Tab-separated table of C-alpha atoms and ligand atoms in Angstrom:
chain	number	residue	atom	x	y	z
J	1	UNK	CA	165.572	160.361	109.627
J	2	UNK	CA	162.967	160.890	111.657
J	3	UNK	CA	162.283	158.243	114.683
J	4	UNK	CA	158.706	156.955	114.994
J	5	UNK	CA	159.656	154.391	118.256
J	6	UNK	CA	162.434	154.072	120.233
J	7	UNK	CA	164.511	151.510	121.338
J	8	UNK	CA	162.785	151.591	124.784
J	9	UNK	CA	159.157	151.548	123.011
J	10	UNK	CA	160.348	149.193	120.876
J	11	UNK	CA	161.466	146.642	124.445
J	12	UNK	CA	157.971	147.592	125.860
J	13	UNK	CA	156.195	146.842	122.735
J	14	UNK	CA	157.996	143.198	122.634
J	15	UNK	CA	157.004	142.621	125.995
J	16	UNK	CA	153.856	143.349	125.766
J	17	UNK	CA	153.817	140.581	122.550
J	18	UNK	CA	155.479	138.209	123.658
J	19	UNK	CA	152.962	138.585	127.115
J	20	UNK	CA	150.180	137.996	124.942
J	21	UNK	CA	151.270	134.797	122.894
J	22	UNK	CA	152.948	133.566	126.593
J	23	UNK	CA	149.215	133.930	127.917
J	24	UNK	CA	147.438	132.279	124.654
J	25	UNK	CA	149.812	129.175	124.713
J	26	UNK	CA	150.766	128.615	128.041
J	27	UNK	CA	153.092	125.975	128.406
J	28	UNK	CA	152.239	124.410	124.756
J	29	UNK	CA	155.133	123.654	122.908
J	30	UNK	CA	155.372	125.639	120.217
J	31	UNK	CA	157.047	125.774	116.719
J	32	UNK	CA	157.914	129.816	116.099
J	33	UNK	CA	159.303	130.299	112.208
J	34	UNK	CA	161.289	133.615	111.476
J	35	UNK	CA	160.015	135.133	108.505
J	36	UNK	CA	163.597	136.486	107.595
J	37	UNK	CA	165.194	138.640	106.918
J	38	UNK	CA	162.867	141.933	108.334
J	39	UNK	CA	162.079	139.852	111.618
J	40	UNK	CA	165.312	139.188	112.181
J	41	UNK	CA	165.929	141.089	115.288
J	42	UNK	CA	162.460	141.573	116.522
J	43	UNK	CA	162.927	137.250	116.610
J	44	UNK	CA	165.659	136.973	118.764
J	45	UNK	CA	164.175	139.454	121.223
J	46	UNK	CA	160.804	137.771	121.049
J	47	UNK	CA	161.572	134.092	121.497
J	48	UNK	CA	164.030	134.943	124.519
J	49	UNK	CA	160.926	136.707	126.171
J	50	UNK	CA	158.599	133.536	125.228
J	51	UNK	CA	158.193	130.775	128.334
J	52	UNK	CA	157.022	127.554	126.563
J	53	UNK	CA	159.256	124.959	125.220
J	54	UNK	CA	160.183	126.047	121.402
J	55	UNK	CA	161.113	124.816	118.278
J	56	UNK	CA	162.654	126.994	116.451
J	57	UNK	CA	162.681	127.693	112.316
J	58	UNK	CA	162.898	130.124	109.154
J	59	UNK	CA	161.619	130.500	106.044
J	60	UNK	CA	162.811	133.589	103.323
J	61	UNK	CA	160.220	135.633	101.627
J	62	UNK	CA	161.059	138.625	99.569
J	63	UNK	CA	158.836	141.015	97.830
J	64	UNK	CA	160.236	144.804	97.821
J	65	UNK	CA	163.320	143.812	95.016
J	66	UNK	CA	165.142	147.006	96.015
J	67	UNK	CA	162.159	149.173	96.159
J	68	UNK	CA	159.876	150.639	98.900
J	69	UNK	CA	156.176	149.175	97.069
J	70	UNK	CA	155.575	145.989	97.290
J	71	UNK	CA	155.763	143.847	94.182
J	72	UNK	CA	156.457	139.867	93.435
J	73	UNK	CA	156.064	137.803	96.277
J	74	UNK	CA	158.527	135.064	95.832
J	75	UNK	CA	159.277	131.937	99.399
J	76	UNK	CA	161.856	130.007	99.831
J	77	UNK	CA	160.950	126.951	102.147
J	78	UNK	CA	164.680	125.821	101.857
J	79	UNK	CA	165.179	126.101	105.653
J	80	UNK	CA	162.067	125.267	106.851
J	81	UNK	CA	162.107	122.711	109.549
J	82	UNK	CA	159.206	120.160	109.881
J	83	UNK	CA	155.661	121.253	110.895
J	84	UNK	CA	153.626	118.379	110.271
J	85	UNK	CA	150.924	118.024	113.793
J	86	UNK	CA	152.732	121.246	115.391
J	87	UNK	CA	151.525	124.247	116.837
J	88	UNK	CA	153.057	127.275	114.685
J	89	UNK	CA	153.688	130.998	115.395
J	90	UNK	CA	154.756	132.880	112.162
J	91	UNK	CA	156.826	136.034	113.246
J	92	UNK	CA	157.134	139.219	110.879
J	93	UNK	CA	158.229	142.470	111.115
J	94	UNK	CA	155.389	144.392	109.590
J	95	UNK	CA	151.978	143.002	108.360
J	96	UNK	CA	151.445	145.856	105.271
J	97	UNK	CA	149.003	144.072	102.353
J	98	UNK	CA	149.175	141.025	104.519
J	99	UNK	CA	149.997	139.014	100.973
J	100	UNK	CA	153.458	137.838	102.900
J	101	UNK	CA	151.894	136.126	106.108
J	102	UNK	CA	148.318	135.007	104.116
J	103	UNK	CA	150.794	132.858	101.860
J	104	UNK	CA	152.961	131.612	104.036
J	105	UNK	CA	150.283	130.415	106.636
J	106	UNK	CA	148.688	128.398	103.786
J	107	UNK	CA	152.326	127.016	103.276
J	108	UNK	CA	152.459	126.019	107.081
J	109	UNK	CA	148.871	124.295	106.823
J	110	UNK	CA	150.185	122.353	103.368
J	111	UNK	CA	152.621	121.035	105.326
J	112	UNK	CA	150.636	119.611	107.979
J	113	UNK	CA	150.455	122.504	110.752
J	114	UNK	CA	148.263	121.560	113.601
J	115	UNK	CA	147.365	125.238	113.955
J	116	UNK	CA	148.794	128.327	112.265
J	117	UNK	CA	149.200	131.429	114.592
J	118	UNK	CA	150.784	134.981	113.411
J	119	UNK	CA	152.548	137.570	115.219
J	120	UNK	CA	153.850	140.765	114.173
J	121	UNK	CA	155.983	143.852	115.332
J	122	UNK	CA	154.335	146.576	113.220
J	123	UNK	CA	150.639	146.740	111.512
J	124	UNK	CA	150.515	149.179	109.140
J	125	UNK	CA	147.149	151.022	108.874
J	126	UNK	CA	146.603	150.359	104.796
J	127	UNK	CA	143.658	148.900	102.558
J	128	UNK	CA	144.639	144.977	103.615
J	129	UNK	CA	144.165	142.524	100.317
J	130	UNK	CA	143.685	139.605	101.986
J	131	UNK	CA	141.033	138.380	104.685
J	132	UNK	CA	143.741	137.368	107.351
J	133	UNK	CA	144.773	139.034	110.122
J	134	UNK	CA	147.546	138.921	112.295
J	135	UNK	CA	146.710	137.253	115.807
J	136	UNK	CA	149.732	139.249	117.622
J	137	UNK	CA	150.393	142.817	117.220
J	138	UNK	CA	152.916	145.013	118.949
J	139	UNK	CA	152.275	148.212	117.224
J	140	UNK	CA	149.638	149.963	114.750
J	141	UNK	CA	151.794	152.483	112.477
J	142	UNK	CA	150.672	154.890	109.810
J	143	UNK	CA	151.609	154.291	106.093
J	144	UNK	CA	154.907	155.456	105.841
J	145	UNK	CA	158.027	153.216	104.135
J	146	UNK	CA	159.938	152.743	107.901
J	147	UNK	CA	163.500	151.322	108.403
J	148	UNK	CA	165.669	149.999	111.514
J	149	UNK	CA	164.895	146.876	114.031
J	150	UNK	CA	165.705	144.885	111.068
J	151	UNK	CA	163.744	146.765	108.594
J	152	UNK	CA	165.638	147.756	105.492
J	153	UNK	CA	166.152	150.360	102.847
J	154	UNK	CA	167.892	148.228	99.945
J	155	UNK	CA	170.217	145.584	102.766
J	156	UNK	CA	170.320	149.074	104.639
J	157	UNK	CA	169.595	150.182	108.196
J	158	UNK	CA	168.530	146.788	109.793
J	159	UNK	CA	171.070	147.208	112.579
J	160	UNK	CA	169.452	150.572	113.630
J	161	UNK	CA	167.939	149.418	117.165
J	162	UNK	CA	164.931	152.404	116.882
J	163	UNK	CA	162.302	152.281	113.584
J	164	UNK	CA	162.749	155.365	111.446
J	165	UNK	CA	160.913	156.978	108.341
J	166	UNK	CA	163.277	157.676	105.525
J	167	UNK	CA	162.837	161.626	103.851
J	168	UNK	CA	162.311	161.612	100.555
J	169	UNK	CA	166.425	163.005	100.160
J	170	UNK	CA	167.285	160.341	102.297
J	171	UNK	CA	165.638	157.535	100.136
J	172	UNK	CA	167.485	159.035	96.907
J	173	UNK	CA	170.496	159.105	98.533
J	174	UNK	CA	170.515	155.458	99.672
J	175	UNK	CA	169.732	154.249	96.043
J	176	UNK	CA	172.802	156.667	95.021
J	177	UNK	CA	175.216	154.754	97.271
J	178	UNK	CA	173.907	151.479	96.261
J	179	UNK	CA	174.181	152.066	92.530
J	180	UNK	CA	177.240	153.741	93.013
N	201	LIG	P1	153.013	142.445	102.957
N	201	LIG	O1	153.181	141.129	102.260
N	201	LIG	O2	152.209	142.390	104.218
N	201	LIG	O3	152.546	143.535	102.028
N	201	LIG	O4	154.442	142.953	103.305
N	201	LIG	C1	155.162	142.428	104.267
N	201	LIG	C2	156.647	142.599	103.960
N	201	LIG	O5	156.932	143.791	103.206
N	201	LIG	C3	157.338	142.755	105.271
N	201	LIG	O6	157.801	141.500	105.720
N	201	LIG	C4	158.474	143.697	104.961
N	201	LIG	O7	159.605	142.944	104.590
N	201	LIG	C5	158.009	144.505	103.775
N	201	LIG	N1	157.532	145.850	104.193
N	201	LIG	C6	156.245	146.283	104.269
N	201	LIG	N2	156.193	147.557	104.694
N	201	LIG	C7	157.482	147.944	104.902
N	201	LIG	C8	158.090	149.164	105.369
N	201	LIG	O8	157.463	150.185	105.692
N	201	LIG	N3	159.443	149.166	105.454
N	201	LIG	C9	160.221	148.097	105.117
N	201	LIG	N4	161.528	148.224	105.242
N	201	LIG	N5	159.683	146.925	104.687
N	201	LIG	C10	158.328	146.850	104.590
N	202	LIG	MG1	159.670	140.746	105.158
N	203	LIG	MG1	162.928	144.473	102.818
């Protein structure tokens, strides 16, 4: 595994985020949805670092189905809280095709957003298919398949606290284990 941030970048990188959206809402309240399960951790660190009054929400997408490309892009809303005339910050883990966060802002809108905001730990440096962009970004990372800071490998490696690339070996040998 080789380490690409560590957990101390990783702190400063939050901080720097959550300065950011702190300094573009000021004391608005805002409505901050967990776009689960990759932004998991990266969530609870950000929203404890945030100032304003909060409500707080998720909302499950899922598109890797146990491999590292992206495929399907399936939502479920299930858990969403209500929206309707609020201010909302989607969080992420990593913005990659940007399919993920373009969807699920139009969702937020649909249901009556006020405004629709996105923040993000990681921005991968790909060919983007969609025209948004996220509003908050912590880091700008090559295009590697990364793991760790609730980041996964097939369920795997979301507990590590620093964000990893997988080897090639490595990758095999976590699809072993799982289909073993
Ligand atoms: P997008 O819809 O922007 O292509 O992909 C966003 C989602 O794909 C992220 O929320 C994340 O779950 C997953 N993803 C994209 N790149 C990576 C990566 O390098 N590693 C892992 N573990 N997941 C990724
Ligand atoms: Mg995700
Ligand atoms: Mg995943």
């Amino acid at each position: 595994m080789r380490v690409l941030l560590t957990e101390s970048q990783l702190t400063d990188g939050v901080e720097r985020l959550a300065a950011e959206i702190d300094a573009h809402y000021g004391d608005r309240p805002l409505t901050v949805i967990a776009i689960m399960t990759g932004s998991l951790v990266l969530f609870a660190d950000l929203i404890r670092r945030l100032s304003m009054p909060q409500r707080v929400g998720v909302i499950r997408a899922s598109s890797y189905r146990g491999g590292i490309k992206s495929g399907e892009l399936t939502v479920d809303s299930q858990m969403m809280i209500d929206v309707t005339g609020r201010d909302v910050l989607l969080v992420d883990d990593i913005f990659d095709t940007g399919k993920t966060l373009d969807r699920i802002s139009g969702m937020m809108t649909d249901f009556g957003a006020a405004s629709v905001k996105t923040g993000v730990l990681l921005h991968k440096n790909t060919d983007h298919v969609v025209d948004l962009r996220p509003d908050f970004v912590a880091f700008e990372i090559p295009d590697e398949f990364v793991v760790g800071y609730g980041l996964d490998y097939l369920d795997m490696y979301r507990n590590l606290p620093y964000l990893a690339v997988l080897s090639p070996d490595e990758i095999a040998q976590t699809a072993a284990d799982a289909a073993s």
